[in-house]
Short mmCIF file of N, CA, C and O in Angstrom, two decimals:
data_model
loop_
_atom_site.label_atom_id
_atom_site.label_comp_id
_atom_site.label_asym_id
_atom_site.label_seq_id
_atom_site.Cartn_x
_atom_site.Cartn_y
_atom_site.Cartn_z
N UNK T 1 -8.82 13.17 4.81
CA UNK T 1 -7.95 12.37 5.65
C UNK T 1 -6.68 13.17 5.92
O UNK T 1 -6.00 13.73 5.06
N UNK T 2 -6.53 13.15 6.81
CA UNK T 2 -4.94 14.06 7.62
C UNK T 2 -3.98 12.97 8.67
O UNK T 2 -4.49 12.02 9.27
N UNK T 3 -2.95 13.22 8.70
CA UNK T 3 -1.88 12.42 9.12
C UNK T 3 -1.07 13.65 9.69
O UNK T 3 -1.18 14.87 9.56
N UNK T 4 -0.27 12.86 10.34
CA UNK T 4 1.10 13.67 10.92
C UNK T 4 2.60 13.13 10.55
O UNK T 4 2.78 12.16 11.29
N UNK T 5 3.37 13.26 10.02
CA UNK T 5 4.52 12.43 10.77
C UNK T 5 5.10 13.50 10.38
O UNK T 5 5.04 14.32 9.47
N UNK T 6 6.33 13.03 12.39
CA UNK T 6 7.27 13.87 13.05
C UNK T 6 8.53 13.50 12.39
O UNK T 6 8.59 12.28 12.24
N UNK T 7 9.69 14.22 11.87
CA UNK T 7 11.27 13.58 12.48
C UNK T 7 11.63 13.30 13.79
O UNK T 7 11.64 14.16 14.67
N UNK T 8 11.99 11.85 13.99
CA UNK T 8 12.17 11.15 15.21
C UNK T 8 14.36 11.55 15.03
O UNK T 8 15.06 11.13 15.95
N UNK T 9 14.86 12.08 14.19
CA UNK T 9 16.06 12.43 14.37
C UNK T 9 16.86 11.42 12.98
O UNK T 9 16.42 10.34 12.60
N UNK T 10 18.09 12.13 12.43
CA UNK T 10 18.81 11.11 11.75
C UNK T 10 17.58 10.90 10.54
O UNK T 10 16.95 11.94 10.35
N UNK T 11 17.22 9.92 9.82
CA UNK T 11 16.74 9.15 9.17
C UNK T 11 15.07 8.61 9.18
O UNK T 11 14.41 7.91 8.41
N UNK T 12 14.77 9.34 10.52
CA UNK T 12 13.48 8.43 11.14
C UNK T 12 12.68 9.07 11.11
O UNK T 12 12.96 10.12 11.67
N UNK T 13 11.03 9.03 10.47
CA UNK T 13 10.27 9.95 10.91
C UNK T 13 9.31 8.99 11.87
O UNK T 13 9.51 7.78 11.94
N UNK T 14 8.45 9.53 12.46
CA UNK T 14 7.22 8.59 13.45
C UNK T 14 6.03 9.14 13.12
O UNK T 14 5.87 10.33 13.38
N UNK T 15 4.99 8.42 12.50
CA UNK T 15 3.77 8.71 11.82
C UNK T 15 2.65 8.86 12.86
O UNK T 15 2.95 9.01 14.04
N UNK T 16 1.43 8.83 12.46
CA UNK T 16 0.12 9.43 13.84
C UNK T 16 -1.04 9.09 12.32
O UNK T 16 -1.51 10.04 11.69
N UNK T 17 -1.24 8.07 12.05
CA UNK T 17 -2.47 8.12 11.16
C UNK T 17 -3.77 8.57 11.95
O UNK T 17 -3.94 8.74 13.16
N UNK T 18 -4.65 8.71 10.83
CA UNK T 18 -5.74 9.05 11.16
C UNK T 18 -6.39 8.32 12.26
O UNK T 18 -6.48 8.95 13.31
N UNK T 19 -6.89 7.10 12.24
CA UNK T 19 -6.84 6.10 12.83
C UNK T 19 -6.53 5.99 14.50
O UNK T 19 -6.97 5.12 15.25
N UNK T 20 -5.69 7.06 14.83
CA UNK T 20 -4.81 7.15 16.23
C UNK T 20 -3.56 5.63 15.88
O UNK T 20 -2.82 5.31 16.81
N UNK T 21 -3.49 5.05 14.91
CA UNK T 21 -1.89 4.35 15.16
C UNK T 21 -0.89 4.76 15.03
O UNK T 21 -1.03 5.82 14.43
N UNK T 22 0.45 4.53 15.29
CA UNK T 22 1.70 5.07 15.37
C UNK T 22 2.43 4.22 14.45
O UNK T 22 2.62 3.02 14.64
N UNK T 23 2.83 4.89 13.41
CA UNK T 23 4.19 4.05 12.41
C UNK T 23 5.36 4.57 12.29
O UNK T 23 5.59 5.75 12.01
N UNK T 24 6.01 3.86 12.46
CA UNK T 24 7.81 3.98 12.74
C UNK T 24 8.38 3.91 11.33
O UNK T 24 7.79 3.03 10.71
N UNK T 25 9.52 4.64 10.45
CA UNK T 25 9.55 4.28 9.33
C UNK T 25 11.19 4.93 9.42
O UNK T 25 11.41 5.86 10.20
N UNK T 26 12.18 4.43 8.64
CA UNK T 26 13.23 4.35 8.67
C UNK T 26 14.19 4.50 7.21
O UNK T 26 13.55 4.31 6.17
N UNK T 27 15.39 4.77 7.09
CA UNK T 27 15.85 4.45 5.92
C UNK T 27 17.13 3.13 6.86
O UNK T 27 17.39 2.93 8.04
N UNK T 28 17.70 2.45 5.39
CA UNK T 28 18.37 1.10 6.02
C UNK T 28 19.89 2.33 6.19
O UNK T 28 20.10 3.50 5.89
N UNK T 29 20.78 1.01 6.94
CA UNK T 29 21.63 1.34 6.99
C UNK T 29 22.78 1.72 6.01
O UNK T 29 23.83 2.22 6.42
N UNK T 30 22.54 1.48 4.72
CA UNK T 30 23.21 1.65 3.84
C UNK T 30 22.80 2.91 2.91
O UNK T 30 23.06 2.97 1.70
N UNK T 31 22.20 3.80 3.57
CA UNK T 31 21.12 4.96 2.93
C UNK T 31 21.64 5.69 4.41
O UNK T 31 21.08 6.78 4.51
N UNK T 32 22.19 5.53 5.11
CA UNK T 32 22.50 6.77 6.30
C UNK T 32 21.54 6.24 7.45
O UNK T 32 21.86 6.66 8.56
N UNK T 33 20.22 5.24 7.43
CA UNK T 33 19.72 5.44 8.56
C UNK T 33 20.07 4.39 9.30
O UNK T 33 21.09 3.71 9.20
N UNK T 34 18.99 4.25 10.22
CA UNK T 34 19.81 3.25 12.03
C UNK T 34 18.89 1.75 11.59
O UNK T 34 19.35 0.71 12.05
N UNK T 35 17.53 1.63 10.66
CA UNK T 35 17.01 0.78 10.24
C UNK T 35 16.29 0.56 11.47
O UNK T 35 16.44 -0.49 12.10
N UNK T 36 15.26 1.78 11.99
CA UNK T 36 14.93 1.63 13.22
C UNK T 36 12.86 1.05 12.78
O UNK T 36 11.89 0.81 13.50
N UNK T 37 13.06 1.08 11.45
CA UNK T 37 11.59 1.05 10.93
C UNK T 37 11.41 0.78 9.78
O UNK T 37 12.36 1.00 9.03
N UNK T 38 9.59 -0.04 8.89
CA UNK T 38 10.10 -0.52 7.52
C UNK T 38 10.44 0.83 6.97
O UNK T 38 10.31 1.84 7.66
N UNK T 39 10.96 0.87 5.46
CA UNK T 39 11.27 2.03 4.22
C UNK T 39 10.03 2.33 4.31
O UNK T 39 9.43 1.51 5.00
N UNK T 40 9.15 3.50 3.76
CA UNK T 40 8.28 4.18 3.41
C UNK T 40 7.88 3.24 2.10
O UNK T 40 6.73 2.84 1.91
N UNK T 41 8.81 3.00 1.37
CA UNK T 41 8.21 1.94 0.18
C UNK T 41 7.47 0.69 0.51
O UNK T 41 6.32 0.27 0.34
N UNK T 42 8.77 0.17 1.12
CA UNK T 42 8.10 -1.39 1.97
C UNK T 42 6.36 -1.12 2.47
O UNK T 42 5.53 -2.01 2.31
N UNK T 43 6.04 0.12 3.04
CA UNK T 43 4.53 0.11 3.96
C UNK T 43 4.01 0.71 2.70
O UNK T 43 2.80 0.50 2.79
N UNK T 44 4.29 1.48 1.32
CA UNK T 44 3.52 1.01 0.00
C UNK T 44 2.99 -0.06 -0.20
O UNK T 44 1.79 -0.23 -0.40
N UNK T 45 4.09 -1.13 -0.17
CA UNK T 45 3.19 -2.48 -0.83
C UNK T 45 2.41 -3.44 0.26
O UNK T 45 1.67 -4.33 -0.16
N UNK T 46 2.63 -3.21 1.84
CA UNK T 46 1.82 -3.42 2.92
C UNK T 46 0.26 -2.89 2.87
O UNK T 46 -0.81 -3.26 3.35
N UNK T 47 0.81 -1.63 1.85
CA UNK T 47 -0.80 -1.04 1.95
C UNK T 47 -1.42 -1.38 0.92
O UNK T 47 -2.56 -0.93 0.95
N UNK T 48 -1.19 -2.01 -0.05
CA UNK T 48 -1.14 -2.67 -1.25
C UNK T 48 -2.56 -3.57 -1.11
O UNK T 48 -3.78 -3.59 -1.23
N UNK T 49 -1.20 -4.36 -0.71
CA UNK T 49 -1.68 -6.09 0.03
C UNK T 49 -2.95 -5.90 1.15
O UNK T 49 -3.83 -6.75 1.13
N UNK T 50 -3.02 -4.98 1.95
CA UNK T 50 -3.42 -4.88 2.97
C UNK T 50 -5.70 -4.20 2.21
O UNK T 50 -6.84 -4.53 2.54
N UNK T 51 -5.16 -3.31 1.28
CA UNK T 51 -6.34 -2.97 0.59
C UNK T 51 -7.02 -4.51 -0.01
O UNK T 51 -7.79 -5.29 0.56
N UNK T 52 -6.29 -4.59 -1.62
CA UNK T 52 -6.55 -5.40 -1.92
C UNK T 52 -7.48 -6.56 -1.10
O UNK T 52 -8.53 -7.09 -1.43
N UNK T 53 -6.61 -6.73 0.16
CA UNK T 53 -7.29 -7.83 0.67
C UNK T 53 -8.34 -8.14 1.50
O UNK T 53 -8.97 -9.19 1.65
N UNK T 54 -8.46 -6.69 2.17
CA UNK T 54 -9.84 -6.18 2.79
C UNK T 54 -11.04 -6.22 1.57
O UNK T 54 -12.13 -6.57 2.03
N UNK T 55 -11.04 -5.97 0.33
CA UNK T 55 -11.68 -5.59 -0.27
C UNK T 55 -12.32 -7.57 -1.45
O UNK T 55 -13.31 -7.98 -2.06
N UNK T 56 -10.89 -8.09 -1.07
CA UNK T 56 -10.94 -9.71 -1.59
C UNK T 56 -12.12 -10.16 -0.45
O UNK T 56 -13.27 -10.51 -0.73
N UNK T 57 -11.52 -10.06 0.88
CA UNK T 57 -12.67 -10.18 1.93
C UNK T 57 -14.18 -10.18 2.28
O UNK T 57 -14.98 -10.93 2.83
N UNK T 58 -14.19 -9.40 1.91
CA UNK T 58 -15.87 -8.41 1.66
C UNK T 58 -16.15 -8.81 0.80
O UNK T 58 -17.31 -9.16 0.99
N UNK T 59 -15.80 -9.12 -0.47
CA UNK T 59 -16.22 -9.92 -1.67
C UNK T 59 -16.92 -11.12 -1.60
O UNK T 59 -18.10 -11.38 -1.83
N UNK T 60 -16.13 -11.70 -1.30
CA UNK T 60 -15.88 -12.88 -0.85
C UNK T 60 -17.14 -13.25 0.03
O UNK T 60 -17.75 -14.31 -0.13
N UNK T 61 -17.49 -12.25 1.03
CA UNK T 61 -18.45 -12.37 2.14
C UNK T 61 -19.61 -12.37 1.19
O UNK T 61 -20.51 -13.21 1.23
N UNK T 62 -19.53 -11.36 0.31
CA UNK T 62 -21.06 -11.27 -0.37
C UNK T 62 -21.68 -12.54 -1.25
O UNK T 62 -22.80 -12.91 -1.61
N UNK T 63 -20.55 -12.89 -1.36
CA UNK T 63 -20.40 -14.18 -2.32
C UNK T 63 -21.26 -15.67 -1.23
O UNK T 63 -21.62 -16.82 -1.52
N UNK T 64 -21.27 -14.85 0.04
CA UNK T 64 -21.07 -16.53 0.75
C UNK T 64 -19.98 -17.56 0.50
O UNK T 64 -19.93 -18.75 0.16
N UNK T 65 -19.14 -16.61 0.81
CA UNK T 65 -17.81 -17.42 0.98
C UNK T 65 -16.89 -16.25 1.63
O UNK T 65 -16.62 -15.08 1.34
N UNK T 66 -16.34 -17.72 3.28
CA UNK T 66 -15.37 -17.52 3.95
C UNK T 66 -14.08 -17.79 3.77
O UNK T 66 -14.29 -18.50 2.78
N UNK T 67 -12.97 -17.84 3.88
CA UNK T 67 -11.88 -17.88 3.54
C UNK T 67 -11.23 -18.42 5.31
O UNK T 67 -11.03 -17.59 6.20
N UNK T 68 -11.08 -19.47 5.44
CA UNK T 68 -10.23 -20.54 6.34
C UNK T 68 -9.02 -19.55 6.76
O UNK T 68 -8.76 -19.25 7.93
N UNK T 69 -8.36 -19.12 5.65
CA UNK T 69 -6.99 -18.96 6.15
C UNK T 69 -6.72 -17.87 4.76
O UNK T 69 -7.23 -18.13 3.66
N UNK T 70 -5.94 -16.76 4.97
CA UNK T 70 -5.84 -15.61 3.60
C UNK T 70 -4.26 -14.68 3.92
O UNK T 70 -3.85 -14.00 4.87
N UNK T 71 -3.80 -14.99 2.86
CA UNK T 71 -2.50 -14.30 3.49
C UNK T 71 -2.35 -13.91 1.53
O UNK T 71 -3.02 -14.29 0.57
N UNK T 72 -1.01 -12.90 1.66
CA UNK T 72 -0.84 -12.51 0.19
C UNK T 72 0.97 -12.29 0.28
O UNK T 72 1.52 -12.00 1.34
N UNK T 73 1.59 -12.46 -0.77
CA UNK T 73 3.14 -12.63 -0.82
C UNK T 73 3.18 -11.10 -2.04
O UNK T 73 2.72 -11.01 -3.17
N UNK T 74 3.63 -10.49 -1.54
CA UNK T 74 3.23 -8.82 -2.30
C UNK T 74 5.22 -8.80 -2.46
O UNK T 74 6.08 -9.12 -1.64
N UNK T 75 5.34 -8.19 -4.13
CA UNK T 75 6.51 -8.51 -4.52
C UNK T 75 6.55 -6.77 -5.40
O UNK T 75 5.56 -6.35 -5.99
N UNK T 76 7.26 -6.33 -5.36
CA UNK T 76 7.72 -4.86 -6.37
C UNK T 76 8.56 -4.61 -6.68
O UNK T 76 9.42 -4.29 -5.87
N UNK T 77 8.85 -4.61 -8.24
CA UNK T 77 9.58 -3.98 -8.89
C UNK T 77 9.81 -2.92 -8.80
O UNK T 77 8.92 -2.26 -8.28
N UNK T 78 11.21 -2.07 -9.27
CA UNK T 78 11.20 -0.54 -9.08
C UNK T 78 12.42 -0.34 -10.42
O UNK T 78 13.24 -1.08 -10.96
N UNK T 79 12.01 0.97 -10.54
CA UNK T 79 12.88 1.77 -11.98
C UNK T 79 14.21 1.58 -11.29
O UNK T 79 14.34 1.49 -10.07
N UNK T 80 15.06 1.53 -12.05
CA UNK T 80 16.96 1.78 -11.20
C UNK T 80 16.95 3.33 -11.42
O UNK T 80 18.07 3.67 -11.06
N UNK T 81 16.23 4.51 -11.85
CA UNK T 81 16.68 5.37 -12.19
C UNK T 81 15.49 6.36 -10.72
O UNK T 81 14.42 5.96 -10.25
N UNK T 82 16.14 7.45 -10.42
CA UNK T 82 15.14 8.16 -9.78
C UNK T 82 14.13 9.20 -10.40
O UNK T 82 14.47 10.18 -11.07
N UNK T 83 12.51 8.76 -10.00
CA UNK T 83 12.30 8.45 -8.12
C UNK T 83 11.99 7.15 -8.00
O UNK T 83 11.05 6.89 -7.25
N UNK T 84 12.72 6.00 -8.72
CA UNK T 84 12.68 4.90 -8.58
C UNK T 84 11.30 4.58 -8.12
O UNK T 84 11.18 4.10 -7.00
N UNK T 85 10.54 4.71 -8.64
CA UNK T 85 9.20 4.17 -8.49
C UNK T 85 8.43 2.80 -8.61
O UNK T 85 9.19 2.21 -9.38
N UNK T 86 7.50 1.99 -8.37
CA UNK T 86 7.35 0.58 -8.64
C UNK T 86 6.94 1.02 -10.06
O UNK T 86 6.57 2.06 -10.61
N UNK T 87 7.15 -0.12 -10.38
CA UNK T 87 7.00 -0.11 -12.22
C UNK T 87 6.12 -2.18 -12.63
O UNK T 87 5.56 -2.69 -13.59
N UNK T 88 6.50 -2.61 -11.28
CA UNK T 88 5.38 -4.11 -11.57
C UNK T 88 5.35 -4.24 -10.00
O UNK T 88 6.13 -3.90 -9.11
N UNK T 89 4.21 -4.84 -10.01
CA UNK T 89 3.83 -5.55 -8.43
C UNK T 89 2.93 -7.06 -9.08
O UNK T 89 2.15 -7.18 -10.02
N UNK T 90 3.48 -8.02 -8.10
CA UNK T 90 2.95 -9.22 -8.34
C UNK T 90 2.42 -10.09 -6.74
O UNK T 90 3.16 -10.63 -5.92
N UNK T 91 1.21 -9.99 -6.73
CA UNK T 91 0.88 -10.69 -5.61
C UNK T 91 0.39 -12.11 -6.00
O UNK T 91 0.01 -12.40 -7.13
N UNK T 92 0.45 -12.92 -5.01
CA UNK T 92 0.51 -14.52 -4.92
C UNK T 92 -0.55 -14.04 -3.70
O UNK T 92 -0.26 -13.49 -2.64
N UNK T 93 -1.86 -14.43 -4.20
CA UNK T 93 -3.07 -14.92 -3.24
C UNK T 93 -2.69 -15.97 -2.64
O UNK T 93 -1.84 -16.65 -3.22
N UNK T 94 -3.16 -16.37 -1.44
CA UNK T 94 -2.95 -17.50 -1.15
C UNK T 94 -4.11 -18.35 0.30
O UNK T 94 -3.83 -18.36 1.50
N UNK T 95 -5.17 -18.86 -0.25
CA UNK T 95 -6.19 -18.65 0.12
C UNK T 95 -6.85 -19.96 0.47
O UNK T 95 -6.97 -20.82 -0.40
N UNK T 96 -7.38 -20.20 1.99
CA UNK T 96 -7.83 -21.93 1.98
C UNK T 96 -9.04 -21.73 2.53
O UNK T 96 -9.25 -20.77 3.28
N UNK T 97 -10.09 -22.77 2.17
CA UNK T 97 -11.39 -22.68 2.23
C UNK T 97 -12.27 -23.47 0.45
O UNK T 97 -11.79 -23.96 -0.58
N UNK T 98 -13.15 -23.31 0.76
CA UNK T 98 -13.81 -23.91 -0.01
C UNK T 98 -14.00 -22.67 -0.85
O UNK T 98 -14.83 -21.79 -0.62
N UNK T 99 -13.29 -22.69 -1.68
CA UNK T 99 -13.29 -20.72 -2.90
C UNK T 99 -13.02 -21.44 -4.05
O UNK T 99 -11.90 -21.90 -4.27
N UNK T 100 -14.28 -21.64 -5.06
CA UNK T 100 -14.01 -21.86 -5.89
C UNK T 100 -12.68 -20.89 -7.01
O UNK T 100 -12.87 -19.67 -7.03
N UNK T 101 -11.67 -21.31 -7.70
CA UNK T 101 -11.23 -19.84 -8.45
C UNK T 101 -11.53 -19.03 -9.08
O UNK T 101 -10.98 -17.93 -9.12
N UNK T 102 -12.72 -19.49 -9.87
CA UNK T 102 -13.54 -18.60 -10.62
C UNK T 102 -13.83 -17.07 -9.41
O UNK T 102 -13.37 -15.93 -9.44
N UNK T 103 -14.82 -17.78 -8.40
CA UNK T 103 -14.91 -16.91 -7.50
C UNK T 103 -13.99 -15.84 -6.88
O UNK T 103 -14.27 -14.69 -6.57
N UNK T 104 -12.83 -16.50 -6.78
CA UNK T 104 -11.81 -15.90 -6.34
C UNK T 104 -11.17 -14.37 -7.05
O UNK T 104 -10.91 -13.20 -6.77
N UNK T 105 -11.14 -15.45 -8.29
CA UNK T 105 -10.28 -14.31 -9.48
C UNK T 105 -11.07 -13.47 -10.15
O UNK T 105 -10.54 -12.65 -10.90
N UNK T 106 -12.78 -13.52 -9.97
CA UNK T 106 -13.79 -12.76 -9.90
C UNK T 106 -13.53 -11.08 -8.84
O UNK T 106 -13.79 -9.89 -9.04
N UNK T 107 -12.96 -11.77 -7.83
CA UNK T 107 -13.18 -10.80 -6.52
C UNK T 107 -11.75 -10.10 -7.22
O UNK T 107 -11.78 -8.87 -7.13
N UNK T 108 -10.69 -10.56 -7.81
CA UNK T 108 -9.06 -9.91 -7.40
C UNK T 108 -9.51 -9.16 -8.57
O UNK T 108 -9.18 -7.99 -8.35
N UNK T 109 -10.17 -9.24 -9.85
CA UNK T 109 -9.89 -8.54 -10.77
C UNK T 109 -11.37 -7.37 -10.26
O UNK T 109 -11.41 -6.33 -10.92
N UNK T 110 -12.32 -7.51 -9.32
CA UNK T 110 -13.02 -6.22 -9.09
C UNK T 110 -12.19 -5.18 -7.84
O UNK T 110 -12.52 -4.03 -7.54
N UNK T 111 -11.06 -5.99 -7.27
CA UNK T 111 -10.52 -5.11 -6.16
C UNK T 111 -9.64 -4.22 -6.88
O UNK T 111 -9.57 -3.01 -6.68
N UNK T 112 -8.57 -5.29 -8.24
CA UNK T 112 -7.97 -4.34 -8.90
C UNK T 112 -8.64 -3.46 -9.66
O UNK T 112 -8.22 -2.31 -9.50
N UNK T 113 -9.76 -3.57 -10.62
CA UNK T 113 -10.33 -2.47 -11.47
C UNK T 113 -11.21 -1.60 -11.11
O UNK T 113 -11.39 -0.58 -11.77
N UNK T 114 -12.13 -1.96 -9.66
CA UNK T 114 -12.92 -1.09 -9.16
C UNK T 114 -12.52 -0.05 -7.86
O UNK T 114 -12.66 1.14 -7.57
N UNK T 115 -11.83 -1.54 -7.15
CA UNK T 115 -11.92 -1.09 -5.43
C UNK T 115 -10.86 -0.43 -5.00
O UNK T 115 -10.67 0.74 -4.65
N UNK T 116 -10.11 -1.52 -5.11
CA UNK T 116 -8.80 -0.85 -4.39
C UNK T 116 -8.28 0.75 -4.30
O UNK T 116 -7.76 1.04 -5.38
N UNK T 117 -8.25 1.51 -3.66
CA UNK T 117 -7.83 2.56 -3.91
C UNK T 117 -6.39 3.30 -3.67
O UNK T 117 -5.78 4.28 -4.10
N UNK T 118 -6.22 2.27 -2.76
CA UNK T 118 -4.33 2.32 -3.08
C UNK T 118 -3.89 2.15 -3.86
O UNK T 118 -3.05 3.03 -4.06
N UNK T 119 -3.93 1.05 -4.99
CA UNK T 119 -3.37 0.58 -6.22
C UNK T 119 -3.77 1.49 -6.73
O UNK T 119 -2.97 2.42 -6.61
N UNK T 120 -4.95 1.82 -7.46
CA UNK T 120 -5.09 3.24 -8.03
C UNK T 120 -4.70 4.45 -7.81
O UNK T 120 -4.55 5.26 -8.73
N UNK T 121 -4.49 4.71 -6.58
CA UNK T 121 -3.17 5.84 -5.83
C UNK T 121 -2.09 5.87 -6.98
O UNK T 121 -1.68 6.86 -7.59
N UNK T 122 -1.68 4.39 -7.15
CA UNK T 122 -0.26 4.08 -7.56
C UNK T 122 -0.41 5.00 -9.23
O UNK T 122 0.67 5.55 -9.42
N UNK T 123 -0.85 5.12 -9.74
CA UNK T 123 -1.37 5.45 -11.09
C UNK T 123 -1.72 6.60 -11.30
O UNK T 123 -1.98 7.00 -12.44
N UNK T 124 -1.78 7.33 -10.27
CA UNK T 124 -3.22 8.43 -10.34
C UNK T 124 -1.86 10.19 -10.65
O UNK T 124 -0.75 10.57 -10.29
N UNK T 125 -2.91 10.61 -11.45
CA UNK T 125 -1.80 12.02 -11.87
C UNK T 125 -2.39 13.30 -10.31
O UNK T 125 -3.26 14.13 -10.08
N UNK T 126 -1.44 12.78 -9.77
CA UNK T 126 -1.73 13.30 -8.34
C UNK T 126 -1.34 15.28 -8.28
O UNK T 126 -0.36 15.88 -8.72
N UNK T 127 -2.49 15.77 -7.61
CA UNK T 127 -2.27 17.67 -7.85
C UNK T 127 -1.72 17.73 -6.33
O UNK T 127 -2.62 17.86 -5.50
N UNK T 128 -0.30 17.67 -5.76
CA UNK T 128 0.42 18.07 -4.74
C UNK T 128 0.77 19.34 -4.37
O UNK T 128 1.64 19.81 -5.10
N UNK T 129 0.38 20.08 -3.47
CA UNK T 129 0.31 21.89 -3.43
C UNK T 129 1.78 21.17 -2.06
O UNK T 129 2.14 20.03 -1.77
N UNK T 130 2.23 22.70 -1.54
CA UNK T 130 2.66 22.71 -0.18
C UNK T 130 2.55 24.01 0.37
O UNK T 130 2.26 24.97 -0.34
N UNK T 131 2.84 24.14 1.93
CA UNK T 131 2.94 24.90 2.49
C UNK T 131 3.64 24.74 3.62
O UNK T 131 3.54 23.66 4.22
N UNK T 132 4.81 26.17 4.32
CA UNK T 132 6.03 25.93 4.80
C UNK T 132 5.10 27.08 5.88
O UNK T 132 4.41 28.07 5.64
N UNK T 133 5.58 26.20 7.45
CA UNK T 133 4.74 26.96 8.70
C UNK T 133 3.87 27.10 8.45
O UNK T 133 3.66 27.88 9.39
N UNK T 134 2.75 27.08 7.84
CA UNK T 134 1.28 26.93 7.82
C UNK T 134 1.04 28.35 6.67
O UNK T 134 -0.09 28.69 6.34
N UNK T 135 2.20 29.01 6.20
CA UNK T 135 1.99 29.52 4.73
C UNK T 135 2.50 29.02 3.21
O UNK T 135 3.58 28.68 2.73
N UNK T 136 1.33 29.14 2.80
CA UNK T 136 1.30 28.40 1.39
C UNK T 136 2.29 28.61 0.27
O UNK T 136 2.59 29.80 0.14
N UNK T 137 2.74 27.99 -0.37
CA UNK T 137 4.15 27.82 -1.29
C UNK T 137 3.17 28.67 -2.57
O UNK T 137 1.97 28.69 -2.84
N UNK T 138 4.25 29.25 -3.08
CA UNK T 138 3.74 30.40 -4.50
C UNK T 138 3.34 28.81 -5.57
O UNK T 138 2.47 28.98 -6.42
N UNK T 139 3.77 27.89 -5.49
CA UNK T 139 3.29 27.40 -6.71
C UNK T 139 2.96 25.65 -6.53
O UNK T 139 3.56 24.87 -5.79
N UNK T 140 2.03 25.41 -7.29
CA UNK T 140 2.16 23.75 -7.27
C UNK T 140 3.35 23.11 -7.48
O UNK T 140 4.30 23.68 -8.03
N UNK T 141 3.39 21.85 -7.06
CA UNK T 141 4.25 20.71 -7.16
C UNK T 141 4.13 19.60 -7.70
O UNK T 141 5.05 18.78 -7.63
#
């Protein structure tokens, strides 16, 4: 998977996912930027919520069971110290249809321990190389 994002100037970069969508991302005004887009953190826990719940979905489907109406209230903690990282996330399912909970809390604890692969992102002892103009940096990161 490959991505792009440009500096849009100041504070802003403008993303190009894989996908062909365009994301706008910003720092607030109290960090130097114009608050022209969410934080880079904020679209962390979007992508969070957004896994998780594709993956609650599909569950759910296999199960023979639809979900009426599915939304999630995605909440993160972060260290006060830097790189201020999340340190708890608490989502509030929130789910109408005929879902029993068993069923439900069946599906959240296989998205968290199997599926999800963002949340596991969050965890993962990640091997980050770089390279400056398209030549490679003498050492890992």
């Amino acid at each position: 998977m490959k991505s792009t994002v440009t500096w849009a100037g100041n504070l802003a970069f403008d993303g190009l996912s894989p996908s062909g969508h365009e994301i706008k991302m910003d720092a607030g005004q109290e960090a130097g930027g114009v608050n022209s887009g969410p934080r880079p953190t904020e679209l962390l826990l979007h992508a969070v919520a957004g896994c998780t719940g594709i993956d609650i979905v599909l569950i759910l489907k296999k199960m023979r069971l639809e979900p009426q109406d599915f939304r999630m209230e995605i909440e993160g903690e972060r260290a006060e110290d830097h790189p201020k990282r999340f340190t708890r996330l608490h989502i509030n399912y929130v789910l109408e249809g005929e879902l029993p909970d068993e069923k439900v809390a069946k599906a959240i604890k296989l998205s968290k321990d199997k599926y999800c692969s963002v949340s596991h992102s969050l965890n993962a002892d990640l091997s980050v190389s770089y390279s400056i103009n398209g030549k490679e940096g003498q050492q890992e990161i």
